[in-house]
Each structure stands twice: as C-alpha cells, then as structure tokens.
XYZ file of C-alpha atoms in Angstrom:
686
model
C -11.500 38.529 58.947
C -9.159 41.284 57.892
C -7.975 39.251 54.918
C -11.540 38.764 53.697
C -12.281 42.453 54.178
C -9.232 43.343 52.081
C -10.379 41.053 49.328
C -13.951 42.320 49.441
C -12.913 45.939 49.434
C -10.268 45.575 46.720
C -10.638 47.941 43.758
C -9.990 45.721 40.736
C -10.362 48.584 38.230
C -6.956 49.898 39.193
C -5.334 46.726 37.797
C -6.671 47.278 34.291
C -5.825 50.046 31.894
C -8.485 52.041 30.113
C -7.783 50.512 26.686
C -8.322 46.909 27.815
C -10.820 44.983 25.747
C -13.415 42.912 27.531
C -12.530 39.233 27.338
C -8.828 39.737 26.554
C -6.326 38.024 28.809
C -4.082 40.368 30.798
C -1.057 38.375 29.583
C -1.840 39.069 25.898
C 0.560 41.996 25.771
C 2.369 40.818 22.622
C 1.600 42.339 19.254
C 1.120 40.759 15.831
C 1.262 42.251 12.392
C -1.986 43.027 10.517
C -1.083 40.498 7.796
C -0.598 37.720 10.374
C -3.843 38.701 12.056
C -5.671 38.611 8.735
C -4.280 35.176 7.996
C -4.797 33.410 11.324
C -7.347 35.320 13.407
C -10.958 34.709 12.565
C -13.147 37.754 12.186
C -16.884 37.613 11.580
C -16.704 40.925 9.732
C -14.296 39.648 7.087
C -16.458 36.852 5.714
C -20.013 37.378 6.821
C -21.412 34.970 4.274
C -19.181 31.933 4.744
C -20.721 30.626 7.942
C -24.211 31.187 6.656
C -23.701 29.568 3.276
C -23.515 25.907 4.272
C -26.684 26.172 6.338
C -28.571 27.947 3.623
C -27.328 25.571 0.978
C -28.061 22.558 3.128
C -31.662 23.456 3.633
C -32.050 25.034 0.223
C -33.100 28.580 1.177
C -30.387 30.569 -0.552
C -31.580 33.437 -2.678
C -35.094 32.138 -3.213
C -37.022 34.931 -1.515
C -35.615 37.818 -3.576
C -36.107 35.931 -6.805
C -39.624 34.957 -5.854
C -40.545 38.550 -4.989
C -39.115 39.775 -8.278
C -40.872 37.449 -10.662
C -44.187 37.240 -8.789
C -44.467 40.990 -8.875
C -43.561 41.179 -12.611
C -45.200 37.999 -13.935
C -48.067 35.823 -12.823
C -46.560 32.296 -12.783
C -48.118 28.952 -11.952
C -46.472 26.528 -9.514
C -45.127 24.402 -12.430
C -43.629 27.452 -14.177
C -42.077 28.612 -10.935
C -40.447 25.202 -10.430
C -39.153 25.253 -14.018
C -37.762 28.737 -13.482
C -35.957 27.613 -10.320
C -34.459 24.656 -12.170
C -33.233 26.856 -15.043
C -31.771 29.416 -12.630
C -29.852 26.737 -10.746
C -28.271 25.471 -13.923
C -27.437 28.960 -15.122
C -25.830 29.741 -11.765
C -23.622 26.690 -12.203
C -22.163 28.277 -15.351
C -22.440 31.971 -14.567
C -21.961 31.970 -10.786
C -22.441 35.462 -9.332
C -21.157 37.327 -12.378
C -24.682 38.126 -13.671
C -27.426 39.699 -11.520
C -30.320 37.429 -10.526
C -32.869 39.675 -12.195
C -31.073 39.514 -15.555
C -31.069 35.704 -15.422
C -34.784 35.582 -14.496
C -35.656 37.921 -17.347
C -33.544 35.883 -19.805
C -35.255 32.617 -18.758
C -38.720 34.110 -19.114
C -37.862 35.659 -22.491
C -36.516 32.356 -23.806
C -39.546 30.420 -22.451
C -37.558 28.278 -19.983
C -34.951 27.149 -22.548
C -31.634 27.186 -20.667
C -29.463 27.174 -23.790
C -31.248 30.155 -25.298
C -31.234 31.974 -21.958
C -27.473 31.474 -21.603
C -26.857 32.635 -25.178
C -28.983 35.693 -24.439
C -27.055 36.543 -21.274
C -23.669 35.890 -22.907
C -24.515 38.039 -25.908
C -25.157 40.967 -23.564
C -21.411 41.044 -22.933
C -20.690 39.586 -19.518
C -17.416 37.733 -20.090
C -15.286 36.283 -17.272
C -13.291 33.117 -16.684
C -14.793 30.136 -14.971
C -12.839 28.410 -12.253
C -13.733 24.769 -12.594
C -13.181 21.767 -10.509
C -12.269 18.433 -12.087
C -14.065 15.346 -10.933
C -12.473 11.990 -11.742
C -14.979 9.434 -10.533
C -18.564 9.020 -11.609
C -20.703 8.268 -8.583
C -23.829 6.291 -9.285
C -26.786 5.895 -6.963
C -25.042 6.954 -3.771
C -27.276 8.241 -0.941
C -26.622 11.849 0.043
C -26.380 12.774 3.720
C -28.311 15.534 5.452
C -31.326 17.484 4.248
C -30.311 18.239 0.707
C -32.304 20.388 -1.608
C -34.111 18.841 -4.597
C -31.158 19.915 -6.681
C -27.734 18.300 -6.280
C -24.336 19.604 -7.292
C -22.779 19.288 -10.736
C -19.151 20.096 -11.502
C -17.606 20.521 -14.873
C -14.192 19.906 -16.281
C -13.623 22.761 -18.690
C -10.578 21.926 -20.758
C -12.482 21.459 -24.039
C -15.570 19.416 -23.291
C -17.082 19.162 -19.810
C -16.619 15.527 -18.761
C -19.117 14.915 -15.981
C -22.632 16.021 -15.245
C -24.305 15.027 -12.028
C -28.049 14.904 -11.966
C -30.642 14.861 -9.265
C -34.033 13.279 -9.451
C -36.708 15.564 -8.130
C -38.300 14.299 -4.962
C -35.697 11.548 -4.444
C -32.559 12.221 -2.421
C -30.294 10.481 -4.877
C -27.544 11.936 -6.971
C -26.521 10.340 -10.206
C -23.709 11.114 -12.581
C -22.475 9.933 -15.893
C -20.010 11.031 -18.490
C -21.320 13.507 -21.028
C -19.472 12.016 -24.046
C -22.388 9.593 -24.362
C -20.585 6.233 -24.383
C -20.937 5.276 -20.725
C -24.405 6.734 -20.557
C -25.661 4.530 -23.348
C -23.986 1.467 -21.837
C -25.756 2.012 -18.552
C -29.065 2.491 -20.286
C -29.581 6.144 -19.310
C -30.623 8.927 -21.597
C -27.958 11.616 -21.706
C -30.202 14.226 -20.102
C -29.522 15.808 -16.746
C -32.556 16.186 -14.507
C -33.695 19.231 -12.618
C -31.535 21.272 -10.381
C -27.860 22.025 -10.546
C -27.520 23.719 -7.205
C -25.921 26.947 -6.053
C -23.674 24.938 -3.773
C -21.191 24.399 -6.573
C -21.903 27.705 -8.198
C -19.717 29.153 -5.462
C -16.849 27.221 -6.996
C -17.291 28.842 -10.365
C -16.691 32.542 -10.727
C -17.490 33.464 -14.292
C -17.951 32.327 -17.866
C -15.355 31.040 -20.304
C -14.959 33.374 -23.235
C -15.107 30.643 -25.842
C -17.983 28.497 -24.612
C -19.477 27.144 -27.793
C -23.139 26.407 -28.324
C -22.453 22.719 -28.890
C -20.669 22.471 -25.553
C -23.465 24.202 -23.721
C -26.079 22.084 -25.425
C -24.345 18.949 -24.204
C -24.282 20.157 -20.619
C -27.528 22.076 -20.363
C -30.324 19.986 -21.827
C -33.077 20.246 -19.267
C -35.854 17.709 -19.049
C -39.203 19.297 -18.361
C -40.786 16.114 -17.049
C -39.310 14.972 -13.765
C -41.610 12.060 -13.085
C -39.409 9.320 -14.539
C -36.672 8.061 -12.224
C -33.768 6.346 -14.025
C -32.612 3.195 -12.260
C -29.163 3.671 -10.748
C -26.682 1.184 -12.198
C -23.709 0.136 -10.058
C -21.021 -1.851 -11.805
C -20.029 -4.722 -9.586
C -16.718 -6.536 -9.647
C -18.497 -9.746 -10.648
C -19.611 -8.346 -13.996
C -16.061 -7.328 -14.949
C -14.733 -9.100 -18.011
C -12.340 -11.891 -17.111
C -8.846 -10.996 -18.265
C -6.532 -13.292 -20.174
C -3.807 -13.303 -17.540
C -1.113 -15.005 -19.584
C -1.539 -12.569 -22.465
C -1.573 -9.594 -20.088
C 1.548 -10.865 -18.315
C 3.327 -10.938 -21.667
C 2.326 -7.328 -22.395
C 3.251 -6.022 -18.952
C 6.740 -4.622 -18.393
C 7.315 -4.628 -22.151
C 7.624 -8.403 -22.334
C 10.068 -8.599 -19.403
C 9.631 -11.549 -17.074
C 9.247 -11.236 -13.317
C 11.776 -12.834 -10.973
C 11.924 -12.837 -7.156
C 15.522 -12.814 -5.907
C 16.676 -13.273 -2.307
C 20.199 -12.378 -1.143
C 21.487 -14.692 1.601
C 24.741 -15.426 3.403
C 26.595 -15.254 6.695
C 26.448 -12.076 8.789
C 28.962 -9.430 7.608
C 29.541 -11.170 4.255
C 28.633 -7.853 2.617
C 25.120 -8.639 1.295
C 23.569 -5.195 1.781
C 26.688 -3.362 0.538
C 26.891 -5.580 -2.547
C 23.247 -5.067 -3.543
C 23.221 -1.389 -2.500
C 26.202 -0.710 -4.783
C 24.536 -2.714 -7.579
C 21.380 -0.562 -7.270
C 23.494 2.618 -7.284
C 25.392 1.550 -10.416
C 22.077 0.728 -12.120
C 20.824 4.252 -11.363
C 18.084 3.184 -8.912
C 19.681 5.405 -6.249
C 20.501 8.966 -7.275
C 23.869 10.619 -6.556
C 22.398 13.128 -4.129
C 20.945 10.393 -1.908
C 24.160 8.389 -2.106
C 26.204 11.459 -1.118
C 23.901 11.984 1.878
C 24.387 8.350 2.977
C 28.170 8.710 2.644
C 28.235 11.842 4.809
C 25.908 10.355 7.436
C 27.800 7.064 7.623
C 31.108 8.947 8.053
C 29.604 10.918 10.950
C 28.424 7.671 12.531
C 31.935 6.217 12.141
C 30.729 3.629 9.593
C 32.050 5.015 6.306
C 32.117 1.583 4.629
C 28.387 1.077 5.374
C 27.218 3.821 2.973
C 25.972 1.414 0.274
C 24.383 -0.892 2.858
C 22.196 2.028 3.994
C 20.424 1.918 0.625
C 18.672 -1.265 1.823
C 19.048 -0.954 5.627
C 16.626 1.885 6.176
C 15.721 1.755 9.864
C 17.753 3.581 12.521
C 18.422 0.428 14.515
C 19.766 -1.470 11.494
C 22.104 1.411 10.648
C 23.251 1.836 14.230
C 24.002 -1.858 14.747
C 25.380 -2.361 11.246
C 23.335 -5.533 10.625
C 20.236 -6.174 8.544
C 17.309 -7.201 10.752
C 14.297 -7.356 8.471
C 13.926 -8.285 4.807
C 14.529 -5.144 2.720
C 12.563 -5.177 -0.525
C 13.138 -3.180 -3.708
C 12.893 -3.504 -7.489
C 15.325 -3.163 -10.377
C 15.393 -4.134 -14.034
C 17.875 -6.031 -16.193
C 17.812 -6.407 -19.994
C 15.199 -9.154 -19.985
C 13.755 -9.265 -16.464
C 12.096 -7.259 -13.710
C 13.702 -8.312 -10.428
C 12.076 -8.035 -7.002
C 15.093 -7.959 -4.692
C 14.825 -9.188 -1.095
C 17.832 -8.511 1.138
C 17.635 -11.127 3.913
C 19.327 -10.753 7.315
C 22.414 -12.920 7.905
C 22.493 -12.842 11.704
C 21.297 -16.069 13.326
C 18.916 -14.148 15.604
C 16.904 -13.065 12.566
C 16.673 -16.372 10.699
C 12.835 -16.386 11.031
C 12.843 -13.160 8.977
C 15.240 -14.727 6.502
C 12.890 -17.728 6.093
C 10.021 -15.329 5.344
C 12.081 -13.723 2.576
C 13.402 -17.015 1.182
C 9.896 -18.526 1.080
C 8.848 -15.792 -1.361
C 11.889 -16.166 -3.655
C 12.381 -17.970 -6.973
C 16.193 -17.691 -7.152
C 18.949 -16.760 -4.704
C 22.336 -15.045 -4.518
C 24.540 -16.581 -1.817
C 27.174 -14.065 -0.697
C 30.341 -15.447 0.934
C 33.304 -13.548 2.349
C 36.541 -14.508 0.584
C 38.881 -12.956 3.171
C 40.960 -15.349 5.257
C 39.201 -16.671 8.347
C 35.887 -15.050 7.514
C 34.776 -17.647 4.964
C 35.753 -20.441 7.348
C 33.806 -18.825 10.216
C 30.645 -18.608 8.100
C 31.027 -22.073 6.607
C 31.930 -24.133 9.669
C 29.410 -25.394 12.224
C 27.475 -22.496 13.707
C 27.948 -20.306 10.608
C 24.981 -19.151 8.569
C 26.378 -19.987 5.102
C 25.476 -23.677 5.483
C 22.129 -23.055 7.141
C 21.046 -20.461 4.582
C 22.011 -22.764 1.721
C 19.964 -25.623 3.202
C 17.011 -23.350 3.937
C 16.657 -21.896 0.451
C 16.945 -25.349 -1.141
C 14.311 -26.720 1.243
C 12.034 -23.791 0.394
C 12.101 -24.597 -3.315
C 14.934 -22.437 -4.694
C 16.826 -24.441 -7.348
C 18.997 -21.775 -9.045
C 21.828 -20.138 -7.135
C 24.489 -17.534 -7.877
C 27.399 -17.568 -5.411
C 28.960 -14.099 -5.134
C 32.464 -14.590 -3.708
C 32.677 -11.107 -2.156
C 35.582 -9.009 -0.801
C 37.989 -10.510 -3.370
C 39.905 -7.201 -3.356
C 41.058 -8.030 0.192
C 42.873 -11.137 -1.093
C 44.202 -9.303 -4.191
C 41.888 -11.215 -6.542
C 43.853 -14.455 -6.046
C 42.650 -17.330 -8.210
C 43.836 -19.885 -5.635
C 41.614 -18.403 -2.895
C 38.622 -18.263 -5.269
C 39.063 -21.923 -6.223
C 39.470 -22.942 -2.582
C 36.182 -21.262 -1.656
C 34.279 -22.641 -4.654
C 35.474 -26.230 -4.171
C 34.370 -26.302 -0.518
C 31.030 -24.703 -1.316
C 30.434 -26.836 -4.408
C 30.704 -30.057 -2.443
C 28.272 -28.802 0.229
C 25.716 -27.390 -2.245
C 25.672 -30.658 -4.165
C 24.824 -32.486 -0.927
C 22.123 -29.901 -0.213
C 20.416 -30.805 -3.510
C 21.584 -28.148 -5.987
C 22.586 -29.294 -9.479
C 26.060 -28.189 -10.544
C 24.635 -26.674 -13.736
C 22.300 -24.436 -11.672
C 25.060 -22.930 -9.514
C 27.351 -20.135 -10.780
C 30.347 -18.607 -8.964
C 31.238 -14.917 -9.497
C 34.194 -13.079 -7.885
C 33.062 -9.594 -6.771
C 33.892 -6.594 -4.633
C 30.805 -5.007 -3.098
C 32.522 -1.910 -1.754
C 34.648 -1.332 -4.871
C 31.783 -2.168 -7.249
C 33.985 -4.495 -9.291
C 32.358 -7.161 -11.520
C 28.823 -6.167 -10.450
C 27.184 -4.433 -13.429
C 30.039 -4.631 -15.945
C 32.772 -7.205 -16.229
C 35.832 -6.514 -14.104
C 38.601 -4.356 -15.585
C 41.309 -5.086 -12.984
C 44.211 -7.014 -14.545
C 44.565 -9.301 -11.492
C 41.011 -10.533 -12.172
C 40.830 -10.498 -15.976
C 43.914 -12.666 -16.429
C 42.136 -15.699 -14.940
C 38.362 -14.910 -14.890
C 36.508 -14.580 -18.202
C 32.959 -15.334 -16.958
C 29.836 -13.245 -16.414
C 29.428 -10.336 -14.021
C 26.768 -10.551 -11.278
C 24.079 -8.641 -13.207
C 24.529 -10.836 -16.295
C 24.200 -13.934 -14.141
C 20.999 -12.632 -12.519
C 19.661 -11.830 -15.993
C 20.382 -15.379 -17.189
C 18.273 -17.082 -14.464
C 15.295 -19.009 -15.832
C 11.993 -17.744 -14.382
C 9.856 -20.513 -12.818
C 6.413 -21.487 -14.063
C 3.688 -19.258 -12.577
C 0.574 -20.973 -11.189
C -1.893 -18.490 -12.703
C -4.456 -21.210 -13.539
C -4.848 -22.326 -9.917
C -7.211 -20.712 -7.359
C -6.063 -17.420 -5.823
C -3.706 -17.622 -2.815
C -1.843 -14.791 -1.054
C 0.135 -15.145 2.188
C 0.048 -12.008 4.339
C 3.543 -10.683 5.119
C 2.457 -7.375 6.689
C -0.747 -5.655 7.817
C -1.118 -1.901 8.270
C -3.722 0.838 8.371
C -3.550 3.319 5.554
C -5.262 6.643 4.962
C -8.902 6.291 4.034
C -11.264 3.407 4.630
C -10.168 -0.176 5.001
C -6.645 -1.461 5.644
C -3.710 -2.795 3.635
C -1.963 -6.155 3.492
C 1.248 -6.963 1.649
C 2.444 -10.315 0.409
C 3.336 -12.437 -2.588
C 0.587 -13.951 -4.711
C 1.462 -17.646 -4.688
C -1.181 -18.766 -7.168
C -4.017 -17.432 -9.310
C -4.728 -13.792 -10.029
C -6.841 -10.963 -8.634
C -8.761 -7.980 -10.000
C -9.933 -4.834 -8.223
C -13.424 -5.329 -6.765
C -13.168 -9.089 -6.254
C -14.337 -10.794 -3.056
C -11.695 -12.606 -0.994
C -11.819 -15.034 1.904
C -9.272 -14.763 4.736
C -8.300 -18.008 6.445
C -8.066 -19.068 9.334
C -10.325 -16.133 10.495
C -12.906 -17.221 7.851
C -13.878 -13.635 7.042
C -14.757 -12.235 3.620
C -13.719 -8.837 2.289
C -13.412 -6.876 -0.953
C -10.202 -5.871 -2.757
C -10.657 -2.122 -3.144
C -7.221 -1.455 -4.636
C -4.053 -3.257 -5.776
C -0.566 -1.715 -5.681
C 2.409 -3.325 -7.458
C 5.861 -1.740 -6.975
C 4.181 1.433 -5.538
C 1.992 1.835 -8.631
C -1.791 1.219 -8.586
C -2.898 -1.536 -10.978
C -6.222 -3.180 -11.922
C -4.974 -6.755 -11.623
C -2.062 -8.831 -10.394
C -1.052 -12.464 -10.874
C 1.034 -15.222 -9.307
C 4.587 -14.152 -8.496
C 3.744 -10.482 -7.871
C 4.553 -8.807 -4.548
C 1.468 -6.669 -4.015
C -0.220 -4.414 -1.487
C -3.986 -4.951 -1.324
C -6.369 -2.348 0.101
C -9.263 -4.269 1.657
C -12.672 -3.270 2.980
C -15.452 -5.209 4.674
C -13.548 -6.817 7.556
C -11.894 -5.736 10.797
C -8.115 -5.285 10.833
C -7.981 -6.908 14.300
C -9.017 -10.272 12.844
C -6.139 -10.467 10.371
C -2.574 -11.431 11.327
C 0.719 -11.947 9.545
C 0.556 -15.479 8.163
C -3.132 -15.500 7.226
C -3.908 -16.599 3.685
C -6.323 -14.801 1.352
C -8.012 -17.149 -1.088
C -10.846 -17.524 -3.558
C -14.158 -17.933 -1.604
C -15.272 -20.608 -4.085
C -12.113 -22.690 -3.550
C -10.889 -21.931 -0.016
C -7.590 -23.106 1.448
C -7.737 -25.882 4.052
C -7.325 -24.978 7.734
C -6.146 -27.464 10.359
C -4.292 -27.944 13.628
C -3.137 -31.509 12.844
C -1.410 -32.700 9.678
C 1.012 -35.330 8.419
C 4.254 -34.503 6.660
C 7.373 -36.018 5.179
C 10.458 -34.440 6.756
C 14.223 -34.496 6.234
C 16.156 -34.214 9.503
C 19.218 -31.926 9.422
C 22.265 -32.059 11.672
C 20.789 -32.195 15.177
C 22.367 -32.821 18.546
C 19.270 -34.139 20.332
C 17.240 -37.013 18.791
C 13.639 -36.166 17.922
C 11.044 -38.089 19.938
C 7.272 -38.083 20.345
C 6.078 -34.829 22.002
C 9.153 -32.888 20.804
C 8.379 -29.113 20.814
C 9.262 -27.263 17.604
C 8.624 -23.931 15.906
C 6.834 -24.350 12.573
C 7.934 -21.841 9.905
C 5.534 -21.848 6.986
C 5.557 -19.002 4.445
C 5.197 -15.944 6.719
C 3.806 -17.938 9.690
C 5.828 -18.785 12.767
C 3.718 -21.121 14.910
C 4.566 -23.287 17.972
C 3.885 -26.975 17.359
C 4.612 -30.422 18.785
C 5.494 -33.688 17.052
C 2.502 -35.797 17.969
C 3.470 -39.075 16.325
C 6.491 -40.643 14.588
C 4.861 -42.755 11.895
C 7.733 -44.232 9.885
C 11.295 -43.839 8.641
C 11.538 -43.684 4.845
C 14.244 -44.574 2.368
C 15.909 -41.379 1.079
C 15.748 -42.100 -2.635
C 12.845 -44.545 -3.110
C 10.545 -43.293 -0.315
C 9.803 -46.852 0.876
C 9.115 -47.466 4.571
C 12.220 -48.904 6.207
C 10.955 -48.782 9.788
C 7.456 -48.297 11.221
C 6.708 -46.397 14.446
C 10.307 -45.490 15.338
C 11.098 -44.452 18.910
C 13.208 -41.497 17.777
C 14.626 -39.773 14.688
C 18.312 -38.946 14.284
C 20.206 -36.689 11.870
C 19.985 -37.256 8.152
C 16.870 -39.433 8.340
C 13.818 -39.115 6.118
C 10.593 -39.719 8.032
C 6.817 -39.447 8.064
C 5.513 -37.618 11.159
C 2.320 -36.078 12.503
C 2.423 -32.481 13.764
C -0.044 -30.597 15.935
C -0.111 -26.784 16.114
C -1.484 -24.705 18.968
C -3.605 -22.522 16.675
C -5.184 -23.341 13.295
C -2.951 -22.791 10.259
C -3.939 -22.570 6.590
C -2.110 -25.261 4.588
C -2.163 -26.927 1.182
C -0.953 -30.360 0.163
C 2.469 -30.329 -1.485
C 1.168 -32.238 -4.518
C -1.518 -29.555 -5.149
C 0.443 -26.365 -4.358
C 4.199 -26.828 -4.107
C 4.700 -23.248 -2.827
C 2.151 -23.701 -0.031
C 3.091 -27.244 0.923
C 6.628 -26.599 2.233
C 7.633 -25.776 5.819
C 10.639 -25.658 8.150
C 11.006 -26.872 11.749
C 13.283 -25.038 14.176
C 14.301 -25.769 17.749
C 16.295 -23.584 20.160
C 17.658 -21.232 17.492
C 18.638 -23.773 14.841
C 16.831 -25.390 11.921
C 16.328 -29.093 12.585
C 14.165 -30.228 9.651
C 12.473 -29.333 6.379
C 9.249 -30.939 5.281
C 6.326 -31.131 2.877
C 2.641 -31.587 3.772
C 1.279 -34.998 2.689
C -2.057 -35.219 4.514
C -4.300 -32.729 6.344
C -6.111 -34.326 9.286
C -8.333 -31.679 10.882
C-alpha cells in the first residue's frame, strides 16, 4: 500500500513552473519566432470574422440586421421596397465591397429610387476610389444545382480587364444559379434576355476590395441592369454534345499542324542494336531535348558507369530500364520533319518484352529496323534466336509495308562499304521473303552515338566517298502516309488506363478508325458500358476533336474504372464492335519446331490485348498464292503453311473482320516465348 499512498499524496504542483499555460505539453520547451507563429499557428483573435463568414453567408444573415434597423428607422418601406433595396445593396457590394459604409449605399439607393446604376454613379462621384481585385471565371455554368442552404442571391464574379465577361444570376425563390456572357452573343443564342436577376451576394464581395478608377457608365450599365420583376424564370439551357455541329474531319486534318501529315513510326531491332541511342540522339539534334537535360543525362550515366547510354536515357525514362540498360516498355514521343508530324514509338528489342513490342508495332504505320553492323553482332541478331528476323516478320504481319533499315554502329567498322553491302544483301533477301517490296525498303548507314548521317548527311570522308543517299531524317520524311479510315465508325484500342486528378479516369490509345469530339457518348466493349468523353488530349495538348491515326488520351466519365482493362475497345454506340470468344481466321505458320494440332494452346496478341486461347479446329490448308483449299481437315500444321483454323479464347475479345477493318482484323499467335503464326479474322462465330 505504500506505493499507492505515495502516489495519492504526491504534490504535482512542484513539477510545474508558475508560467506554465494550461493545456500546454511539458515537452513544448522549444521556442518559435513571432513571424513563424503568425504564419502557422491559428489564433482566433487574428481573424475573428473568417470562421463566422461562411456560416453567415451560407444562411444569408450577414449584415441584414444593421441595415434593416437603419432604413426602417429613417424611412417607412413596404416589403417589396425592402426586397428591392436588399437586391440593389447586394449588387453594389459586389462592385464596392467594404470600401463604402452601408449607410451611404442605402441612402444612395433610396435617393436614386432603386436604380443601381444611378446609385453607383452617386457613390462614385462622392470620391471613394480604390482598386477592385477581381477573379476571372472561364466557364459559364448553366442550370447547375447549388448545394447547401443558399441565400436567394447567388455569387457573381467579374473579369475586369476592359469589359466584365461573365455575370451569374439567381432566380428568386429557386435555388438555381445561371450565368451567361455579358457581350450579348451567347445570351441571345440561348434565348435569354441579357438581364441579371436579383441578388449578387456578399459572398463574392469579399473577393473584391474596391472600385476601379476608370469604370465607365457603359460598363456598369452592362453589368448592373436589375430586373424589378422576379416572377419569370428563364429556362436553363444546357448545350449537349449531340447538338454540336459535325466537323468536316478531312478539311480539319488538312488545317491541323499547318498542313503536315501525321505518321506513326516504330523503331525495332535486336537487343543492343542501339535503337534508343539512335533515336535519342536524333531527338537531341532536332532540338526536342535541351542541352541542360542532355548534360544531366551525361553526368548521371557516367556516375552509373554507363556513359554511352546518355542518349538512350532520353527515351528510357524508368529507373529499371536505365539500370539494366535495356528498353522494357514502348517509349512514345513526338517530333516534326519538314512535311510530317511523327509519333515515335521506341520498341524493346529483348525477347522477354516482345509482347510490348507487338503493342507498339500494332499502332505503327511505318518502321525503322536498326541492325548492328559490328562483326558478330549482326550475325547474332540475324541468326535463329535473334530478334532481327522476328521483328521484321512481326511488323510485316501487323500491316507495316514501308521500312527504313538503319545500319547502325558503322563507325566501329570504319564505315566500310563491303560490310554495309554484306549486311544489306543478307537482310534484303530475308525482307523480300517476309513480304516487303524492294522499292519500299531503304538502307541508311548511321552512327547513333556519333550522330553521323542522322539529321544531316554524313561529312566523314570514309562514308561520303561511297554513300550519296539520304540521311535517316530525310528517309523518314519521304515515307508515304497511309490512308486514314476517318469515314468508318469510331474505334479506339485502350493501351493504358489511369486515374487522373478530378472526376473520371483517363485511357490512352490510338484511334484506329473514325473520329471523336468532346462530349460524345462512347461504348466500351467487351464490358458493354457507356461513358462520355469529357476531354481529349493529343501530344499533351487539349483538343476538341481527334481522328483516325492520332495517339490520344481521353478523359471519361460515367463508368467505373474497374470495368475497363488494357485491350478494351471504345466504339460508336450506334455501330458497336463485335465481341466473341470463338472466331475463324486465316493464318500463316512461321518457323516452328512442334507441329500445330487440335487443342494447341497459344497466346493471342491482338492490338493491345494479350489473351490465352486454344486452336479448336483445323479446318483446311490453303494454297499460299491463290487461297484455294489444298487439304481439308488436316491432322496438323507444319511450318510455312497457310491454313484456315478456328480459335477459342478464354474471355470475350472485341474483334472486327479483316475485310471491314484491316487494322482491327490482324493478330499474332505466340507459344513458349516465340511467335508461331500471324493471321487475319475471316469469320466471327459467337
């Protein structure tokens, strides 16, 4: 018990000094400066009005009692006159704020017989001149319900450069705020009279703090025309996306980018062929990367022991890519040539990331195949197991017909013509077999690290004595852009989904067909959910519309982000894309070690989708050139054969027939890390 007695009898006062404040922790023995205290520590004495203001404004009590006492004692007013006085005072407060006493404003209103313009002129002529702080308001909100118990009056903010742009108005008795632009054009279109209704509240008067010295009568008359009859309620007009004028897409596409055509370019090749370095140096020479950033990359890459990777870091942005020294995901950027706007996609070369490379190649119109000219390296990439062959086959199967072959690292072989010809002859033979026309393939000797023959033609004598052709940029500029399917129904394959600030979520992808405007309704398949396009971003710039071929980011509202996945297709609700789990296709079998039989498991790569599937039926073997059936119901398929098969996927996929939409009718089949076939959809079963 002695311990309890000690505790009970303990004198706690001895532990505290006389100057301790009640409620302060004993450990708070540090000190802060008065300026820091004023900035960070809340004191009720400093701003006694701030906490009270929102409540008073919300319920509409602010300043009414004093005013009422003043004018009821001086003048006998009816209920209607009192309401008119309140309305006039609110609007005067919006302009004058607290710079003029309440009594002066009341007297001015009564003297001018409730005419706000005259009352303001009267007050201004008495010599109270200060500057108004104004707040700009960009959007005009029409018919939007206000939250909470708002007063009859609703806020109005003005833009006071020369003419105030926006006036909000409130209809008495209805909790609705309406706004329209004062310069009369929009107001007339919407069918409203250009007359603000009663009540511009004191809530926004706190924003203003005075009067502009040169407020003209015409300006004030535009803003402050007060309607004395508040019985009529104008109908709120909301412009819907459906009523938007349909744009002439082809004409607009011509105007955009100053007549420059859009081209989607993918850079492919074996791992370590120098793809990222080549394109990073090209971007730097074009001025897309500033010197300060480039210097930072050089210093950081030296510290990491990868000095030669400095240009590759322009496109390899993630820490893991930089640490490992290989591209893992498709890096996307934009640059311009003399006649074209190029969307550049830097695809990974490593065989582990071929699914990512397929995603990039599926969105491309043309390709640059980068090969390493140094001894042993070209052979390693070109022989069996190398990615040069596979990448070449993949891009051709995915619809790319024009190819520029950048024979890179030529400085390591002293720009020898013999080595260049050796590389081009081997590649030329293979690319011809893959389906490229000789006229559509160009070979350019380059040095990615040295920057030779990229933007300007090479100046080194070893090169100029035997090579008189184009540099890489000139070759890219000379590519013919493909025909855009702007007349077809809208289709966009989702490449990425993310949550952005604000409402809704964002999806990125390439528009394969059709066009889209802000405010349009879209249907997502396979989830079969509708949503609205709230915003469109093209090359990090917000736009009102976008068309086939554009890589865009759409901000969508009206559906849950959980329901959308990479690989979903957004389409026109009137003409939706077909969804199935079973379809028939014509396929070309590549070099495979194991024959393909019924029930063979494969991975279906289609646009941005990667979906497990099985070969359900082998229908027939076809003749390569004529397409005639040479054998029905074969037991197996071997390399090089052309066949008609039936595939079944585990989950529904959104597909189009190849004859209707070439871009959405192609797919690839992969098995155990290698591509075994390319195909086109011929029939959708279910």
